[in-house]
PDB file of C-alpha atoms and ligand atoms in Angstrom:
ATOM      1  CA  UNK U   1      32.555 -23.911 152.753  1.00  0.00           C
ATOM      2  CA  UNK U   2      33.583 -27.298 154.394  1.00  0.00           C
ATOM      3  CA  UNK U   3      37.302 -27.604 154.232  1.00  0.00           C
ATOM      4  CA  UNK U   4      37.751 -23.711 153.914  1.00  0.00           C
ATOM      5  CA  UNK U   5      39.852 -21.864 156.699  1.00  0.00           C
ATOM      6  CA  UNK U   6      38.455 -18.241 156.969  1.00  0.00           C
ATOM      7  CA  UNK U   7      40.130 -15.542 158.934  1.00  0.00           C
ATOM      8  CA  UNK U   8      37.996 -12.619 159.789  1.00  0.00           C
ATOM      9  CA  UNK U   9      38.648  -9.319 161.506  1.00  0.00           C
ATOM     10  CA  UNK U  10      36.058  -7.254 163.053  1.00  0.00           C
ATOM     11  CA  UNK U  11      35.252  -4.407 165.166  1.00  0.00           C
ATOM     12  CA  UNK U  12      37.173  -0.988 166.042  1.00  0.00           C
ATOM     13  CA  UNK U  13      40.638  -0.759 167.460  1.00  0.00           C
ATOM     14  CA  UNK U  14      41.533   1.323 170.588  1.00  0.00           C
ATOM     15  CA  UNK U  15      44.791   3.596 170.660  1.00  0.00           C
ATOM     16  CA  UNK U  16      45.510   4.496 174.328  1.00  0.00           C
ATOM     17  CA  UNK U  17      46.331   8.244 175.143  1.00  0.00           C
ATOM     18  CA  UNK U  18      46.817   7.565 178.906  1.00  0.00           C
ATOM     19  CA  UNK U  19      45.736   4.951 181.219  1.00  0.00           C
ATOM     20  CA  UNK U  20      42.088   6.007 181.095  1.00  0.00           C
ATOM     21  CA  UNK U  21      41.653   7.574 177.422  1.00  0.00           C
ATOM     22  CA  UNK U  22      41.776   6.196 174.033  1.00  0.00           C
ATOM     23  CA  UNK U  23      41.074   7.007 170.391  1.00  0.00           C
ATOM     24  CA  UNK U  24      38.400   4.899 168.533  1.00  0.00           C
ATOM     25  CA  UNK U  25      35.621   4.835 166.060  1.00  0.00           C
ATOM     26  CA  UNK U  26      31.921   3.817 166.195  1.00  0.00           C
ATOM     27  CA  UNK U  27      32.358   0.410 164.720  1.00  0.00           C
ATOM     28  CA  UNK U  28      30.159  -2.119 166.536  1.00  0.00           C
ATOM     29  CA  UNK U  29      31.792  -5.313 165.192  1.00  0.00           C
ATOM     30  CA  UNK U  30      28.461  -6.635 163.729  1.00  0.00           C
ATOM     31  CA  UNK U  31      29.451  -6.902 160.060  1.00  0.00           C
ATOM     32  CA  UNK U  32      32.619  -9.089 160.938  1.00  0.00           C
ATOM     33  CA  UNK U  33      30.716 -11.120 163.313  1.00  0.00           C
ATOM     34  CA  UNK U  34      28.154 -11.752 160.777  1.00  0.00           C
ATOM     35  CA  UNK U  35      30.775 -12.907 158.313  1.00  0.00           C
ATOM     36  CA  UNK U  36      32.277 -15.238 161.047  1.00  0.00           C
ATOM     37  CA  UNK U  37      28.884 -16.737 161.997  1.00  0.00           C
ATOM     38  CA  UNK U  38      27.825 -17.096 158.287  1.00  0.00           C
ATOM     39  CA  UNK U  39      30.987 -18.960 157.360  1.00  0.00           C
ATOM     40  CA  UNK U  40      30.913 -21.109 160.420  1.00  0.00           C
ATOM     41  CA  UNK U  41      27.030 -22.189 159.656  1.00  0.00           C
ATOM     42  CA  UNK U  42      28.464 -23.053 155.991  1.00  0.00           C
ATOM     43  CA  UNK U  43      30.992 -25.336 157.232  1.00  0.00           C
ATOM     44  CA  UNK U  44      34.127 -23.419 157.220  1.00  0.00           C
ATOM     45  CA  UNK U  45      36.895 -23.194 160.033  1.00  0.00           C
ATOM     46  CA  UNK U  46      36.739 -19.816 161.366  1.00  0.00           C
ATOM     47  CA  UNK U  47      39.307 -17.582 163.144  1.00  0.00           C
ATOM     48  CA  UNK U  48      37.902 -14.145 164.434  1.00  0.00           C
ATOM     49  CA  UNK U  49      40.100 -11.492 165.303  1.00  0.00           C
ATOM     50  CA  UNK U  50      38.413  -8.867 167.183  1.00  0.00           C
ATOM     51  CA  UNK U  51      38.904  -5.512 168.487  1.00  0.00           C
ATOM     52  CA  UNK U  52      36.785  -4.447 171.629  1.00  0.00           C
ATOM     53  CA  UNK U  53      32.977  -4.775 171.007  1.00  0.00           C
ATOM     54  CA  UNK U  54      29.926  -5.490 173.066  1.00  0.00           C
ATOM     55  CA  UNK U  55      28.943  -8.518 170.986  1.00  0.00           C
ATOM     56  CA  UNK U  56      28.911 -12.108 172.748  1.00  0.00           C
ATOM     57  CA  UNK U  57      31.665 -14.302 171.510  1.00  0.00           C
ATOM     58  CA  UNK U  58      30.221 -16.620 168.616  1.00  0.00           C
ATOM     59  CA  UNK U  59      30.153 -20.261 169.484  1.00  0.00           C
ATOM     60  CA  UNK U  60      32.398 -22.436 167.248  1.00  0.00           C
ATOM     61  CA  UNK U  61      34.980 -20.102 166.113  1.00  0.00           C
ATOM     62  CA  UNK U  62      38.400 -19.621 167.099  1.00  0.00           C
ATOM     63  CA  UNK U  63      38.388 -16.314 168.765  1.00  0.00           C
ATOM     64  CA  UNK U  64      41.242 -13.820 169.208  1.00  0.00           C
ATOM     65  CA  UNK U  65      40.660 -10.703 171.104  1.00  0.00           C
ATOM     66  CA  UNK U  66      42.909  -7.640 170.684  1.00  0.00           C
ATOM     67  CA  UNK U  67      42.859  -3.824 171.144  1.00  0.00           C
ATOM     68  CA  UNK U  68      45.517  -1.826 169.310  1.00  0.00           C
ATOM     69  CA  UNK U  69      46.034  -1.849 165.557  1.00  0.00           C
ATOM     70  CA  UNK U  70      49.598  -3.115 166.174  1.00  0.00           C
ATOM     71  CA  UNK U  71      48.235  -6.336 168.054  1.00  0.00           C
ATOM     72  CA  UNK U  72      45.578  -6.884 165.252  1.00  0.00           C
ATOM     73  CA  UNK U  73      48.463  -6.700 162.586  1.00  0.00           C
ATOM     74  CA  UNK U  74      50.573  -9.270 164.594  1.00  0.00           C
ATOM     75  CA  UNK U  75      47.649 -11.706 164.968  1.00  0.00           C
ATOM     76  CA  UNK U  76      46.478 -11.327 161.287  1.00  0.00           C
ATOM     77  CA  UNK U  77      50.163 -11.899 160.266  1.00  0.00           C
ATOM     78  CA  UNK U  78      50.442 -14.932 162.452  1.00  0.00           C
ATOM     79  CA  UNK U  79      47.171 -16.589 161.095  1.00  0.00           C
ATOM     80  CA  UNK U  80      47.279 -15.542 157.532  1.00  0.00           C
ATOM     81  CA  UNK U  81      49.592 -18.304 156.092  1.00  0.00           C
ATOM     82  CA  UNK U  82      47.219 -20.852 157.202  1.00  0.00           C
ATOM     83  CA  UNK U  83      44.076 -19.470 155.978  1.00  0.00           C
ATOM     84  CA  UNK U  84      42.313 -19.698 152.396  1.00  0.00           C
ATOM     85  CA  UNK U  85      40.236 -16.573 152.850  1.00  0.00           C
ATOM     86  CA  UNK U  86      40.837 -13.224 154.629  1.00  0.00           C
ATOM     87  CA  UNK U  87      37.985 -11.088 155.367  1.00  0.00           C
ATOM     88  CA  UNK U  88      39.067  -7.870 156.550  1.00  0.00           C
ATOM     89  CA  UNK U  89      36.072  -5.886 158.062  1.00  0.00           C
ATOM     90  CA  UNK U  90      37.770  -4.364 160.983  1.00  0.00           C
ATOM     91  CA  UNK U  91      37.538  -0.583 161.156  1.00  0.00           C
ATOM     92  CA  UNK U  92      41.401  -0.320 161.968  1.00  0.00           C
ATOM     93  CA  UNK U  93      42.298   3.178 163.414  1.00  0.00           C
ATOM     94  CA  UNK U  94      44.308   4.991 161.022  1.00  0.00           C
ATOM     95  CA  UNK U  95      46.252   6.834 163.672  1.00  0.00           C
ATOM     96  CA  UNK U  96      47.553   6.561 167.155  1.00  0.00           C
ATOM     97  CA  UNK U  97      49.108   8.749 169.793  1.00  0.00           C
ATOM     98  CA  UNK U  98      52.825   9.203 169.091  1.00  0.00           C
ATOM     99  CA  UNK U  99      53.452   8.797 172.828  1.00  0.00           C
ATOM    100  CA  UNK U 100      51.179   6.911 175.507  1.00  0.00           C
ATOM    101  CA  UNK U 101      51.348   8.943 178.759  1.00  0.00           C
ATOM    102  CA  UNK U 102      52.120   6.765 181.859  1.00  0.00           C
ATOM    103  CA  UNK U 103      49.907   8.950 184.065  1.00  0.00           C
ATOM    104  CA  UNK U 104      46.369  10.424 183.426  1.00  0.00           C
ATOM    105  CA  UNK U 105      46.641  13.766 181.477  1.00  0.00           C
ATOM    106  CA  UNK U 106      45.940  16.680 183.316  1.00  0.00           C
ATOM    107  CA  UNK U 107      43.742  19.662 182.402  1.00  0.00           C
ATOM    108  CA  UNK U 108      45.857  22.932 182.425  1.00  0.00           C
ATOM    109  CA  UNK U 109      43.162  25.630 182.621  1.00  0.00           C
ATOM    110  CA  UNK U 110      41.794  26.693 179.116  1.00  0.00           C
ATOM    111  CA  UNK U 111      45.234  25.807 177.538  1.00  0.00           C
ATOM    112  CA  UNK U 112      44.468  23.548 174.434  1.00  0.00           C
ATOM    113  CA  UNK U 113      45.778  19.803 174.400  1.00  0.00           C
ATOM    114  CA  UNK U 114      47.477  19.312 171.341  1.00  0.00           C
ATOM    115  CA  UNK U 115      47.999  15.473 170.248  1.00  0.00           C
ATOM    116  CA  UNK U 116      50.513  14.422 167.839  1.00  0.00           C
ATOM    117  CA  UNK U 117      49.275  11.254 166.071  1.00  0.00           C
ATOM    118  CA  UNK U 118      51.285   8.901 163.875  1.00  0.00           C
ATOM    119  CA  UNK U 119      49.530   6.632 161.125  1.00  0.00           C
ATOM    120  CA  UNK U 120      49.178   3.013 162.246  1.00  0.00           C
ATOM    121  CA  UNK U 121      50.544  -0.004 160.008  1.00  0.00           C
ATOM    122  CA  UNK U 122      48.072  -0.679 157.277  1.00  0.00           C
ATOM    123  CA  UNK U 123      47.165  -4.339 157.992  1.00  0.00           C
ATOM    124  CA  UNK U 124      45.924  -5.347 154.515  1.00  0.00           C
ATOM    125  CA  UNK U 125      48.560  -3.549 152.752  1.00  0.00           C
ATOM    126  CA  UNK U 126      51.197  -5.287 154.877  1.00  0.00           C
ATOM    127  CA  UNK U 127      49.701  -8.844 154.843  1.00  0.00           C
ATOM    128  CA  UNK U 128      49.021  -9.098 150.949  1.00  0.00           C
ATOM    129  CA  UNK U 129      52.636  -9.257 150.734  1.00  0.00           C
ATOM    130  CA  UNK U 130      52.569 -12.757 152.122  1.00  0.00           C
ATOM    131  CA  UNK U 131      49.593 -13.755 149.617  1.00  0.00           C
ATOM    132  CA  UNK U 132      49.896 -17.171 148.071  1.00  0.00           C
ATOM    133  CA  UNK U 133      46.860 -18.927 147.366  1.00  0.00           C
ATOM    134  CA  UNK U 134      44.593 -16.677 149.886  1.00  0.00           C
ATOM    135  CA  UNK U 135      41.519 -14.869 148.617  1.00  0.00           C
ATOM    136  CA  UNK U 136      41.527 -11.484 150.213  1.00  0.00           C
ATOM    137  CA  UNK U 137      38.313  -9.294 150.826  1.00  0.00           C
ATOM    138  CA  UNK U 138      38.548  -5.524 151.994  1.00  0.00           C
ATOM    139  CA  UNK U 139      36.033  -3.137 153.218  1.00  0.00           C
ATOM    140  CA  UNK U 140      35.761   0.588 152.076  1.00  0.00           C
ATOM    141  CA  UNK U 141      33.932   3.034 154.246  1.00  0.00           C
ATOM    142  CA  UNK U 142      33.576   6.072 151.998  1.00  0.00           C
ATOM    143  CA  UNK U 143      31.774   9.344 152.313  1.00  0.00           C
ATOM    144  CA  UNK U 144      32.151  10.577 148.560  1.00  0.00           C
ATOM    145  CA  UNK U 145      33.011   8.885 145.214  1.00  0.00           C
ATOM    146  CA  UNK U 146      32.091   5.448 146.578  1.00  0.00           C
ATOM    147  CA  UNK U 147      32.745   3.308 143.524  1.00  0.00           C
ATOM    148  CA  UNK U 148      35.950   5.242 142.381  1.00  0.00           C
ATOM    149  CA  UNK U 149      37.527   5.321 145.906  1.00  0.00           C
ATOM    150  CA  UNK U 150      36.705   1.679 146.487  1.00  0.00           C
ATOM    151  CA  UNK U 151      38.342   0.784 143.088  1.00  0.00           C
ATOM    152  CA  UNK U 152      41.503   2.625 144.108  1.00  0.00           C
ATOM    153  CA  UNK U 153      41.691   0.640 147.563  1.00  0.00           C
ATOM    154  CA  UNK U 154      40.915  -2.538 145.594  1.00  0.00           C
ATOM    155  CA  UNK U 155      44.007  -2.042 143.275  1.00  0.00           C
ATOM    156  CA  UNK U 156      46.413  -0.545 145.823  1.00  0.00           C
ATOM    157  CA  UNK U 157      45.608  -3.033 148.317  1.00  0.00           C
ATOM    158  CA  UNK U 158      45.736  -5.915 145.659  1.00  0.00           C
ATOM    159  CA  UNK U 159      42.445  -7.269 146.848  1.00  0.00           C
ATOM    160  CA  UNK U 160      40.043  -9.946 145.207  1.00  0.00           C
ATOM    161  CA  UNK U 161      36.932  -8.340 146.553  1.00  0.00           C
ATOM    162  CA  UNK U 162      36.018  -5.037 148.062  1.00  0.00           C
ATOM    163  CA  UNK U 163      32.768  -4.340 150.158  1.00  0.00           C
ATOM    164  CA  UNK U 164      32.120  -0.479 149.717  1.00  0.00           C
ATOM    165  CA  UNK U 165      29.771   1.343 151.964  1.00  0.00           C
ATOM    166  CA  UNK U 166      28.459   4.961 151.845  1.00  0.00           C
ATOM    167  CA  UNK U 167      28.916   6.189 155.510  1.00  0.00           C
ATOM    168  CA  UNK U 168      27.258   9.557 154.607  1.00  0.00           C
ATOM    169  CA  UNK U 169      23.780   7.995 154.476  1.00  0.00           C
ATOM    170  CA  UNK U 170      22.179   8.204 157.843  1.00  0.00           C
ATOM    171  CA  UNK U 171      20.776   5.297 159.900  1.00  0.00           C
ATOM    172  CA  UNK U 172      22.807   2.330 158.054  1.00  0.00           C
ATOM    173  CA  UNK U 173      26.274   1.081 158.388  1.00  0.00           C
ATOM    174  CA  UNK U 174      28.187   1.558 161.590  1.00  0.00           C
ATOM    175  CA  UNK U 175      26.183   0.165 164.693  1.00  0.00           C
ATOM    176  CA  UNK U 176      23.264  -0.761 162.503  1.00  0.00           C
ATOM    177  CA  UNK U 177      22.128  -4.319 161.785  1.00  0.00           C
ATOM    178  CA  UNK U 178      21.662  -3.625 158.061  1.00  0.00           C
ATOM    179  CA  UNK U 179      23.857  -1.858 155.533  1.00  0.00           C
ATOM    180  CA  UNK U 180      23.683  -0.683 151.741  1.00  0.00           C
ATOM    181  CA  UNK U 181      26.792  -1.924 149.949  1.00  0.00           C
ATOM    182  CA  UNK U 182      28.447  -2.422 146.682  1.00  0.00           C
ATOM    183  CA  UNK U 183      30.616  -5.420 146.086  1.00  0.00           C
ATOM    184  CA  UNK U 184      33.507  -5.089 143.513  1.00  0.00           C
ATOM    185  CA  UNK U 185      35.661  -7.660 142.397  1.00  0.00           C
ATOM    186  CA  UNK U 186      38.968  -7.706 141.033  1.00  0.00           C
ATOM    187  CA  UNK U 187      37.669  -7.913 137.373  1.00  0.00           C
ATOM    188  CA  UNK U 188      35.818  -4.574 138.310  1.00  0.00           C
ATOM    189  CA  UNK U 189      32.490  -6.287 138.125  1.00  0.00           C
ATOM    190  CA  UNK U 190      30.210  -3.827 140.230  1.00  0.00           C
ATOM    191  CA  UNK U 191      27.246  -5.368 141.990  1.00  0.00           C
ATOM    192  CA  UNK U 192      25.071  -2.931 144.074  1.00  0.00           C
ATOM    193  CA  UNK U 193      23.197  -4.800 146.690  1.00  0.00           C
ATOM    194  CA  UNK U 194      19.905  -3.398 148.148  1.00  0.00           C
ATOM    195  CA  UNK U 195      19.489  -2.674 151.729  1.00  0.00           C
ATOM    196  CA  UNK U 196      20.025  -5.981 153.453  1.00  0.00           C
ATOM    197  CA  UNK U 197      20.807  -7.382 157.001  1.00  0.00           C
ATOM    198  CA  UNK U 198      24.610  -7.836 157.753  1.00  0.00           C
ATOM    199  CA  UNK U 199      24.012 -11.637 157.871  1.00  0.00           C
ATOM    200  CA  UNK U 200      22.563 -11.422 154.038  1.00  0.00           C
ATOM    201  CA  UNK U 201      25.405  -9.237 152.990  1.00  0.00           C
ATOM    202  CA  UNK U 202      27.885 -11.907 154.746  1.00  0.00           C
ATOM    203  CA  UNK U 203      26.229 -14.541 152.674  1.00  0.00           C
ATOM    204  CA  UNK U 204      26.404 -12.602 149.364  1.00  0.00           C
ATOM    205  CA  UNK U 205      30.208 -11.967 150.213  1.00  0.00           C
ATOM    206  CA  UNK U 206      30.738 -15.539 150.876  1.00  0.00           C
ATOM    207  CA  UNK U 207      29.066 -16.577 147.603  1.00  0.00           C
ATOM    208  CA  UNK U 208      31.252 -14.191 145.780  1.00  0.00           C
ATOM    209  CA  UNK U 209      34.229 -16.056 147.418  1.00  0.00           C
ATOM    210  CA  UNK U 210      33.002 -19.425 146.184  1.00  0.00           C
ATOM    211  CA  UNK U 211      32.201 -18.263 142.666  1.00  0.00           C
ATOM    212  CA  UNK U 212      35.824 -16.967 142.168  1.00  0.00           C
TER     213      UNK U 212
HETATM  214  N1  CTP S 301      42.623  -1.145 156.921  1.00  0.00           N
HETATM  215  C1  CTP S 301      43.691  -2.116 157.415  1.00  0.00           C
HETATM  216  N2  CTP S 301      44.718  -1.308 158.291  1.00  0.00           N
HETATM  217  C2  CTP S 301      44.579  -0.050 158.472  1.00  0.00           C
HETATM  218  C3  CTP S 301      43.431   0.559 157.880  1.00  0.00           C
HETATM  219  C4  CTP S 301      42.653  -0.059 157.300  1.00  0.00           C
HETATM  220  O1  CTP S 301      43.893  -3.210 157.170  1.00  0.00           O
HETATM  221  N3  CTP S 301      45.355   0.524 159.213  1.00  0.00           N
HETATM  222  C5  CTP S 301      41.871  -2.030 156.163  1.00  0.00           C
HETATM  223  C6  CTP S 301      40.378  -2.009 156.420  1.00  0.00           C
HETATM  224  O2  CTP S 301      39.999  -3.221 157.471  1.00  0.00           O
HETATM  225  C7  CTP S 301      39.653  -2.122 155.384  1.00  0.00           C
HETATM  226  C8  CTP S 301      40.328  -1.639 154.363  1.00  0.00           C
HETATM  227  O3  CTP S 301      41.802  -1.472 154.998  1.00  0.00           O
HETATM  228  O4  CTP S 301      39.392  -3.477 154.988  1.00  0.00           O
HETATM  229  C9  CTP S 301      39.928  -0.237 154.015  1.00  0.00           C
HETATM  230  O5  CTP S 301      39.808   0.545 155.064  1.00  0.00           O
HETATM  231  P1  CTP S 301      39.301   2.281 155.084  1.00  0.00           P
HETATM  232  O6  CTP S 301      39.267   2.661 156.411  1.00  0.00           O
HETATM  233  O7  CTP S 301      38.066   2.352 154.120  1.00  0.00           O
HETATM  234  O8  CTP S 301      40.435   2.920 154.115  1.00  0.00           O
HETATM  235  P2  CTP S 301      41.997   3.293 154.608  1.00  0.00           P
HETATM  236  O9  CTP S 301      42.901   2.505 153.730  1.00  0.00           O
HETATM  237  O10 CTP S 301      42.175   3.535 155.889  1.00  0.00           O
HETATM  238  O11 CTP S 301      41.856   4.812 153.847  1.00  0.00           O
HETATM  239  P3  CTP S 301      41.130   6.027 154.014  1.00  0.00           P
HETATM  240  O12 CTP S 301      40.818   6.145 155.428  1.00  0.00           O
HETATM  241  O13 CTP S 301      42.176   7.176 153.816  1.00  0.00           O
HETATM  242  O14 CTP S 301      39.893   6.231 153.321  1.00  0.00           O
END
């Protein structure tokens, strides 16, 4: 991958409710960090845009931390024109509170707290509009109709490759060091991989980028 510039996103996003609370998801960032490290080891120049994770910053990559979906959206848009490949493995939050309270929200007895959430920007959908030569890889976390739902995302988001995983299978995927995924390219070639470490999945993904 020497000569390739690869932009990778990883981890969850945090959407603040008030100064001490936020909405997030269980993404560990391990998949995106594995892609960043595998691409670096194969000679690529790697930029890693990461939401908050507990992982150490990998050596030898250009690291850009962020918290909110809108911040990740801005960083990806800034870096995208200069990259050859975008791997969008971040678990971007789909909803953010309509309003961030300045002070900590107080309990009011047993009165329910009703939150109004608004959809966040879809980073992939936005950035593919700027696509010139870039090869774009998306992920699909599905709990039903894995292949069909992933194919819809591949076409709707104008991706070159999608990595789909079934989040209903216990013990793999989120937080785990391994995953069971299916790779689907834009020609609808479907490749079901066996249970593999995230580093091995990263190499399969990068092989598919090189083969295209
Ligand atoms: N994604 C994104 N911006 C968002 C949400 C998702 O760029 N606001 C990207 C993810 O990084 C992933 C792909 O879109 O590569 C699919 O994400 P997923 O959560 O599976 O799908 P959604 O498009 O959010 O659809 P849904 O949650 O309804 O299945």
